[in-house]
Amino acid sequence: MTAAVSPTRAYRRLSVEQRRSQLLDAALSLFAHRAPEEVSLDDVAAAAGVSRPLVYRYFPGGKQQLYEAALRSAADDLEQCFAEPQDGPLTQRLSRAVDRYLAFVDEHDAGFSALLQGGSVVETSRTTAIVDGVRRSAVTHILAHMDLAEPAGPRLRTTVRMWVTAVEAASLIWLDEDKRPPLDELRELLVEQFVAQVAATAGRDPQTAEVVRRALALESPDGPVGELVRRVLPVVAQAAHLV
Amino acid sequence: MTAAVSPTRAYRRLSVEQRRSQLLDAALSLFAHRAPEEVSLDDVAAAAGVSRPLVYRYFPGGKQQLYEAALRSAADDLEQCFAEPQDGPLTQRLSRAVDRYLAFVDEHDAGFSALLQGGSVVETSRTTAIVDGVRRSAVTHILAHMDLAEPAGPRLRTTVRMWVTAVEAASLIWLDEDKRPPLDELRELLVEQFVAQVAATAGRDPQTAEVVRRALALESPDGPVGELVRRVLPVVAQAAHLV
């Protein structure tokens, strides 16, 4: 649009942005499928079809800066996974979010493992803060779906944070085990764990109990909760002597 | 024993061991309560009442080597938390293990946070491997308590690994929130989460279902499972339309 006003400057400015984003894309796809140790600045330059000095002109901090910029961009994508319209059964919304999260894990496999397994050469307090930001954002999104009248209390918040960390752990295990079981099964397991964990907390926390009551009213028999209840009931029937 | 054979050498050898262990103890208590960035070799020397060169004689790799040795020693202690006689209700054994684990977290607060939050200057692939070893050991111990006829399948193993990671996350949250709630409440929450998570997996996995059936038979009404079932039932009663 501004090109009509000042074509040359606009062209240049756009070109800088485009170049930066092209370098970042090249870095992202390299860092997604290899450990950061295995990606050199030359690789990024080659992948983007430019010279090494040009990469340095855009990222004077070299590989570390490029890595952090790529991570920041990946983190933004990941945070979007949990953005979801607030209607329909809670487990349906969660299933869609988990599907997107797992698709991201699948797409960024080696980079995801390297980043989260720790001890990487590019890990700094800044990269740790970015990863932690994603976790916090996921927790905030999930709590927002619970439509709470008051801020989440410690039991509910801790439960959701525990689940988010467990999802991360399960993703690492899944990558570690050559992407088995199929993603559908993994998502199913994660959503069912969420339901079970929140239900357990509801036993002691009135706020969580209220969330569960409202959520259950929206669930349908063929949804994840219905399926879980029908499958687990026969197993725990033996707990009758405990009631 | 060998002292009778060669008193001088035995004395010297013992002294070396004692000195090493004294330095390690000093390092351990410093690293337990401060971030590694805030512990210097001079601090360790001062705490042990020795000179800085002496610390270097025992730990030529300096602070990094001392940190790793202290971590290795702490990891050994932590792995012992889950060693527990294999009798009585499963949740009773797990409660005792979690109590020991949380006491360790309480005792090593700042060091535990610094280590697990990542991005620390002393973090290397070796420290990461030590931490991962503790997680694996916890999973192995817990699975051993399940008295399985065959090696744990992927669903059961993933569930236990998810819980172990979630316990770590909950410990970090607990430290972050000034050690609230009281440890008893946190242990209760963690054990109940374990029960809920394993029960959910039992719905889809015959091996886990078998574990749950056998475990339930040993539980008593006043144990954690009985309490959980009685508390959660009224909340999920609204799920009747899903069955």
XYZ file of C-alpha atoms in Angstrom:
486
model
C 0.000 0.000 0.000
C 2.694 2.483 1.008
C 4.591 1.350 -2.096
C 2.559 3.886 -4.106
C 3.831 6.734 -1.907
C 7.515 5.877 -1.833
C 8.238 2.829 -3.955
C 11.988 2.694 -3.379
C 12.010 2.977 0.413
C 8.996 0.728 0.716
C 10.656 -1.818 -1.533
C 13.838 -1.716 0.541
C 12.011 -1.910 3.842
C 9.918 -4.799 2.649
C 12.992 -6.506 1.340
C 14.733 -6.302 4.709
C 11.691 -7.846 6.363
C 11.416 -10.468 3.673
C 15.075 -11.320 3.887
C 14.922 -11.596 7.663
C 11.892 -13.797 7.479
C 13.492 -15.930 4.756
C 16.579 -16.467 6.953
C 14.375 -17.206 9.925
C 12.360 -19.760 7.945
C 15.557 -21.460 6.828
C 16.828 -21.508 10.424
C 13.493 -22.775 11.718
C 13.367 -25.755 9.415
C 16.982 -26.633 10.185
C 16.538 -26.279 13.956
C 13.268 -28.229 13.759
C 14.863 -31.395 12.458
C 18.348 -31.308 13.973
C 19.854 -30.694 17.375
C 21.204 -27.116 17.576
C 24.711 -28.561 17.838
C 24.268 -29.939 14.343
C 23.237 -26.697 12.690
C 25.931 -24.246 11.569
C 25.600 -20.715 10.275
C 26.858 -22.030 6.946
C 23.939 -24.465 6.860
C 21.506 -21.603 7.371
C 23.215 -19.524 4.680
C 23.162 -22.450 2.257
C 19.518 -23.275 2.989
C 18.553 -19.642 2.361
C 20.803 -19.404 -0.720
C 22.783 -16.466 0.676
C 26.306 -15.836 1.917
C 27.430 -16.310 5.500
C 28.281 -12.569 5.888
C 24.735 -11.725 4.850
C 23.372 -13.943 7.634
C 25.649 -12.074 10.054
C 24.384 -8.735 8.784
C 20.846 -9.698 9.815
C 21.823 -11.670 12.899
C 25.053 -10.150 14.283
C 24.771 -12.465 17.298
C 25.281 -15.416 14.947
C 23.833 -18.833 15.611
C 22.698 -18.059 19.161
C 20.678 -15.053 18.000
C 19.264 -16.974 15.055
C 18.318 -19.848 17.333
C 16.563 -17.580 19.803
C 14.689 -15.768 17.012
C 13.602 -19.105 15.535
C 12.564 -20.330 18.987
C 10.589 -17.135 19.623
C 8.770 -17.630 16.325
C 8.085 -21.323 17.058
C 6.865 -20.416 20.545
C 4.382 -17.933 19.046
C 3.000 -20.695 16.821
C 2.828 -23.101 19.735
C 0.950 -20.605 21.905
C -1.663 -20.347 19.160
C -2.399 -24.078 19.496
C -4.457 -23.462 22.599
C -6.458 -20.565 21.140
C -9.866 -22.080 20.522
C -13.462 -20.733 20.392
C -15.084 -21.005 23.786
C -18.045 -23.164 22.910
C -18.938 -26.826 22.763
C -17.899 -29.509 25.265
C -14.614 -28.726 27.038
C -13.032 -32.028 25.998
C -13.833 -31.264 22.350
C -11.994 -27.953 22.557
C -9.122 -29.575 24.414
C -8.895 -32.382 21.849
C -8.538 -29.868 19.033
C -5.856 -27.953 20.947
C -3.931 -31.151 21.749
C -4.164 -32.190 18.086
C -2.548 -28.924 17.044
C 0.103 -29.186 19.772
C 1.008 -32.736 18.760
C 1.126 -31.756 15.072
C 3.675 -29.112 16.072
C 5.700 -31.692 18.022
C 5.575 -34.026 15.017
C 6.706 -31.226 12.700
C 9.554 -29.984 14.938
C 10.639 -33.336 16.306
C 14.423 -33.130 16.722
C 14.377 -29.463 17.687
C 11.608 -30.051 20.226
C 13.538 -32.900 21.876
C 16.839 -31.016 21.916
C 15.222 -27.945 23.401
C 13.277 -29.689 26.137
C 15.759 -32.336 27.099
C 18.052 -29.618 28.357
C 21.812 -29.379 28.457
C 21.897 -27.950 24.942
C 24.701 -25.533 24.008
C 22.208 -22.893 22.934
C 20.174 -23.092 26.135
C 20.256 -19.875 28.138
C 18.011 -18.234 30.688
C 16.362 -16.525 27.687
C 15.511 -19.766 25.883
C 14.281 -21.220 29.182
C 12.057 -18.168 29.663
C 10.587 -18.580 26.163
C 9.748 -22.251 26.826
C 8.271 -21.376 30.187
C 6.202 -18.670 28.513
C 4.611 -21.308 26.269
C 3.722 -23.446 29.293
C 2.197 -20.488 31.106
C 0.251 -19.478 28.035
C -1.159 -23.004 27.698
C -2.267 -22.953 31.352
C -3.883 -19.515 30.917
C -5.737 -20.649 27.793
C -7.055 -23.792 29.467
C -8.196 -21.931 32.578
C -9.937 -19.376 30.335
C -11.991 -22.222 28.854
C -13.197 -23.085 32.328
C -15.058 -19.797 32.499
C -14.223 -19.171 36.147
C -15.990 -16.512 38.169
C -12.818 -15.962 40.231
C -9.112 -16.479 39.496
C -8.139 -20.143 39.616
C -7.185 -21.292 43.106
C -3.917 -23.119 43.812
C -5.334 -26.664 43.510
C -6.921 -26.099 40.126
C -3.930 -24.134 38.825
C -1.468 -26.759 40.039
C -3.540 -29.527 38.446
C -3.596 -27.805 35.061
C 0.128 -27.012 35.279
C 0.860 -30.632 36.155
C -1.103 -31.759 33.128
C 0.668 -29.306 30.801
C 4.057 -30.584 31.987
C 2.881 -34.172 31.627
C 1.816 -33.439 28.034
C 5.330 -32.217 27.351
C 6.797 -35.341 28.924
C 4.452 -37.555 26.905
C 5.479 -35.736 23.718
C 9.152 -36.377 24.457
C 8.444 -40.042 25.179
C 6.479 -40.262 21.924
C 9.411 -38.832 19.951
C 11.783 -41.073 21.841
C 9.726 -44.122 20.919
C 9.793 -43.382 17.193
C 6.454 -41.587 17.187
C 4.437 -44.472 18.552
C 1.540 -44.877 19.322
C -0.308 -43.039 16.471
C -1.080 -39.399 17.298
C -4.818 -40.099 17.659
C -4.158 -42.558 20.454
C -1.760 -40.217 22.198
C -4.267 -37.349 22.057
C -6.961 -39.656 23.445
C -4.679 -40.651 26.331
C -3.773 -37.022 27.101
C -7.374 -35.810 27.077
C -8.448 -38.709 29.299
C -5.608 -37.950 31.723
C -6.822 -34.362 31.862
C -10.358 -35.460 32.703
C -9.110 -37.856 35.384
C -6.758 -35.322 36.950
C -9.321 -32.538 37.106
C -11.949 -34.954 38.469
C -9.572 -36.065 41.255
C -8.914 -32.450 42.239
C -12.670 -31.774 42.214
C -12.935 -34.141 45.175
C -11.144 -31.614 47.400
C -11.588 -28.276 45.710
C -15.032 -26.638 45.441
C -13.953 -24.400 42.553
C -12.774 -27.389 40.518
C -15.923 -29.299 41.471
C -18.010 -26.461 40.046
C -15.970 -26.522 36.813
C -16.464 -30.277 36.523
C -20.217 -30.011 37.138
C -20.647 -27.390 34.434
C -18.350 -29.213 32.005
C -20.138 -32.538 32.492
C -23.471 -30.985 31.595
C -22.084 -30.156 28.118
C -20.515 -33.554 27.454
C -22.297 -36.097 25.281
C -22.277 -39.882 25.780
C -20.116 -40.404 22.683
C -17.542 -37.813 23.786
C -14.249 -38.544 25.586
C -15.755 -38.330 29.094
C -18.580 -40.725 28.278
C -16.130 -43.176 26.771
C -13.757 -42.855 29.741
C -16.504 -43.365 32.314
C -17.874 -46.450 30.535
C -14.416 -47.987 30.223
C -13.196 -47.244 33.734
C -16.371 -48.152 35.635
C -15.972 -51.937 35.229
C -12.349 -51.726 36.404
C -13.046 -49.706 39.525
C -16.231 -51.646 40.346
C -13.985 -53.558 42.694
C -13.622 -50.390 44.754
C -17.146 -50.919 46.134
C -15.657 -52.050 49.460
C -14.017 -48.609 49.774
C -17.166 -46.503 49.505
C 40.364 -53.681 58.215
C 43.336 -53.177 55.906
C 44.569 -50.618 58.466
C 46.200 -53.474 60.416
C 48.231 -54.420 57.357
C 49.423 -50.973 56.347
C 48.363 -48.362 58.884
C 50.015 -45.381 57.200
C 48.598 -45.939 53.731
C 45.210 -46.840 55.133
C 45.240 -43.671 57.240
C 46.145 -41.570 54.245
C 43.565 -43.237 52.080
C 40.875 -42.715 54.669
C 41.884 -39.115 55.075
C 41.625 -38.474 51.363
C 38.161 -39.996 51.366
C 37.156 -38.027 54.437
C 38.467 -34.783 52.996
C 36.701 -35.385 49.721
C 33.477 -36.153 51.467
C 33.866 -33.094 53.706
C 34.305 -30.855 50.644
C 31.372 -32.530 48.960
C 29.156 -31.983 52.000
C 30.118 -28.324 52.083
C 29.385 -28.009 48.363
C 26.095 -29.875 48.727
C 24.729 -27.606 51.412
C 25.785 -24.497 49.476
C 24.336 -25.747 46.190
C 21.167 -26.854 47.996
C 20.232 -23.378 49.113
C 21.635 -21.136 46.398
C 21.582 -21.059 42.626
C 24.886 -22.434 41.250
C 25.670 -18.944 39.915
C 25.770 -17.734 43.494
C 28.227 -20.315 44.796
C 31.963 -19.713 44.296
C 34.864 -22.022 44.936
C 35.910 -19.627 47.701
C 32.523 -20.181 49.352
C 33.088 -23.931 49.310
C 36.612 -23.552 50.684
C 35.366 -21.238 53.445
C 32.461 -23.522 54.345
C 34.845 -26.485 54.611
C 37.476 -24.431 56.460
C 40.182 -25.151 53.887
C 42.107 -23.165 51.283
C 40.987 -22.678 47.695
C 44.043 -24.575 46.317
C 43.118 -27.548 48.472
C 39.645 -27.604 46.913
C 41.333 -27.578 43.489
C 43.590 -30.460 44.485
C 40.518 -32.629 45.110
C 38.414 -31.181 42.330
C 40.766 -30.045 39.541
C 37.729 -29.298 37.363
C 36.770 -26.565 39.839
C 33.204 -25.526 40.456
C 31.751 -27.509 37.552
C 33.292 -30.754 38.815
C 32.250 -30.015 42.379
C 28.723 -29.234 41.221
C 28.472 -32.461 39.265
C 29.832 -34.515 42.169
C 27.353 -32.865 44.544
C 24.545 -33.469 42.075
C 25.542 -37.115 41.670
C 25.459 -37.530 45.447
C 22.088 -35.766 45.750
C 20.725 -37.901 42.907
C 21.754 -41.062 44.764
C 19.818 -39.871 47.821
C 16.818 -38.975 45.705
C 16.767 -42.374 44.021
C 16.570 -43.963 47.468
C 13.297 -42.130 48.142
C 11.413 -44.624 46.024
C 12.994 -47.724 47.572
C 10.216 -49.130 49.743
C 9.266 -52.607 50.999
C 6.841 -54.260 48.604
C 3.974 -54.885 50.944
C 0.829 -53.136 52.102
C -1.529 -51.062 49.952
C 0.168 -49.478 46.916
C -0.979 -45.977 47.856
C 0.560 -46.382 51.325
C 3.936 -47.237 49.821
C 3.605 -44.415 47.308
C 2.660 -41.939 50.057
C 5.807 -42.791 52.006
C 7.960 -42.423 48.874
C 6.364 -39.074 47.994
C 6.889 -37.893 51.584
C 10.609 -38.626 51.281
C 10.812 -37.017 47.852
C 9.091 -33.853 49.071
C 11.309 -33.713 52.165
C 14.284 -33.763 49.787
C 12.755 -30.941 47.718
C 12.128 -28.958 50.900
C 15.706 -29.522 52.043
C 17.333 -28.650 48.692
C 14.940 -25.913 47.656
C 17.026 -23.345 45.774
C 19.329 -25.949 44.234
C 16.365 -28.065 43.128
C 14.706 -25.084 41.411
C 17.911 -23.905 39.750
C 18.688 -27.373 38.473
C 15.264 -28.154 37.074
C 14.317 -24.780 35.721
C 17.106 -25.110 33.187
C 19.329 -22.518 31.600
C 21.787 -22.714 34.477
C 25.475 -22.053 33.796
C 26.470 -25.414 35.229
C 23.946 -27.364 33.160
C 25.590 -29.778 30.740
C 24.559 -32.972 28.997
C 26.057 -34.763 32.049
C 23.905 -32.936 34.599
C 20.886 -33.500 32.365
C 21.703 -37.208 32.239
C 21.939 -37.384 36.043
C 18.534 -35.728 36.450
C 17.052 -37.996 33.821
C 18.530 -40.988 35.641
C 16.587 -40.031 38.770
C 13.347 -39.847 36.778
C 13.980 -43.222 35.186
C 14.825 -44.754 38.535
C 11.584 -43.440 40.044
C 9.593 -44.951 37.166
C 11.387 -48.303 37.548
C 10.745 -48.361 41.309
C 7.049 -47.578 40.882
C 6.585 -50.205 38.179
C 8.359 -52.749 40.409
C 5.702 -52.131 43.065
C 3.061 -53.097 40.551
C 4.367 -56.639 40.530
C 3.891 -57.093 36.779
C 4.083 -60.504 35.150
C 5.446 -58.899 31.956
C 7.404 -55.710 31.280
C 5.207 -52.634 31.467
C 3.536 -51.815 28.162
C 3.723 -48.347 26.583
C 0.450 -47.018 28.038
C 1.302 -47.938 31.627
C 4.894 -46.771 31.278
C 3.869 -43.467 29.716
C 1.299 -42.904 32.462
C 3.851 -43.446 35.224
C 6.414 -41.253 33.441
C 3.821 -38.519 33.029
C 3.068 -38.674 36.740
C 6.754 -38.538 37.701
C 7.230 -35.430 35.539
C 4.080 -33.907 36.979
C 5.427 -34.495 40.516
C 8.538 -32.578 39.540
C 6.433 -29.755 38.115
C 4.294 -29.666 41.256
C 7.447 -29.507 43.397
C 8.720 -26.521 41.427
C 5.346 -24.795 41.723
C 5.356 -25.501 45.462
C 8.806 -23.906 45.843
C 7.734 -21.025 43.627
C 4.696 -20.404 45.816
C 6.729 -20.149 49.032
C 6.206 -23.781 50.004
C 2.435 -23.658 50.090
C 0.232 -25.663 50.602
C 1.667 -27.692 53.542
C 3.599 -30.786 52.432
C 0.866 -33.142 53.663
C -1.671 -31.572 51.352
C 0.716 -31.649 48.411
C 1.485 -35.339 48.985
C -2.227 -36.082 49.195
C -2.825 -34.269 45.897
C 0.043 -36.102 44.189
C -1.048 -39.549 45.369
C -4.635 -38.855 44.327
C -3.432 -37.704 40.898
C -1.532 -40.961 40.583
C -4.618 -43.002 41.392
C -6.737 -41.002 38.929
C -4.169 -41.209 36.130
C -3.604 -44.948 36.477
C -7.363 -45.556 36.708
C -7.941 -43.603 33.478
C -5.307 -45.644 31.668
C -6.874 -48.851 33.024
C -9.919 -48.051 30.879
C -7.937 -48.777 27.719
C -5.068 -50.974 28.794
C -5.667 -54.532 30.068
C -2.294 -54.665 31.867
C -3.048 -51.464 33.784
C -6.578 -52.721 34.509
C -5.087 -55.838 36.071
C -2.739 -53.707 38.220
C -5.671 -51.569 39.364
C -7.804 -54.628 40.209
C -5.068 -56.159 42.351
C -4.181 -52.833 43.979
C -7.799 -52.062 44.850
C -8.163 -55.368 46.674
C -5.445 -54.249 49.124
C -6.816 -50.773 49.732
C -8.830 -50.010 52.854
C -11.805 -47.612 53.088
C -9.787 -45.109 55.149
C -6.883 -45.109 52.660
C -6.307 -42.533 49.898
C -8.330 -44.436 47.276
C -11.329 -44.817 49.567
C -11.210 -41.138 50.405
C -10.806 -40.133 46.755
C -13.702 -42.311 45.603
C -16.035 -40.991 48.302
C -15.121 -37.373 47.522
C -15.264 -37.607 43.740
C -18.446 -39.693 43.415
C -20.847 -36.866 44.342
C -19.140 -34.546 41.848
C -19.260 -36.953 38.910
C -22.764 -38.178 39.772
C -23.837 -35.694 37.115
C -22.101 -37.874 34.544
C -24.983 -40.385 34.748
C -26.279 -39.174 31.378
C -22.946 -40.259 29.836
C -23.026 -43.896 30.900
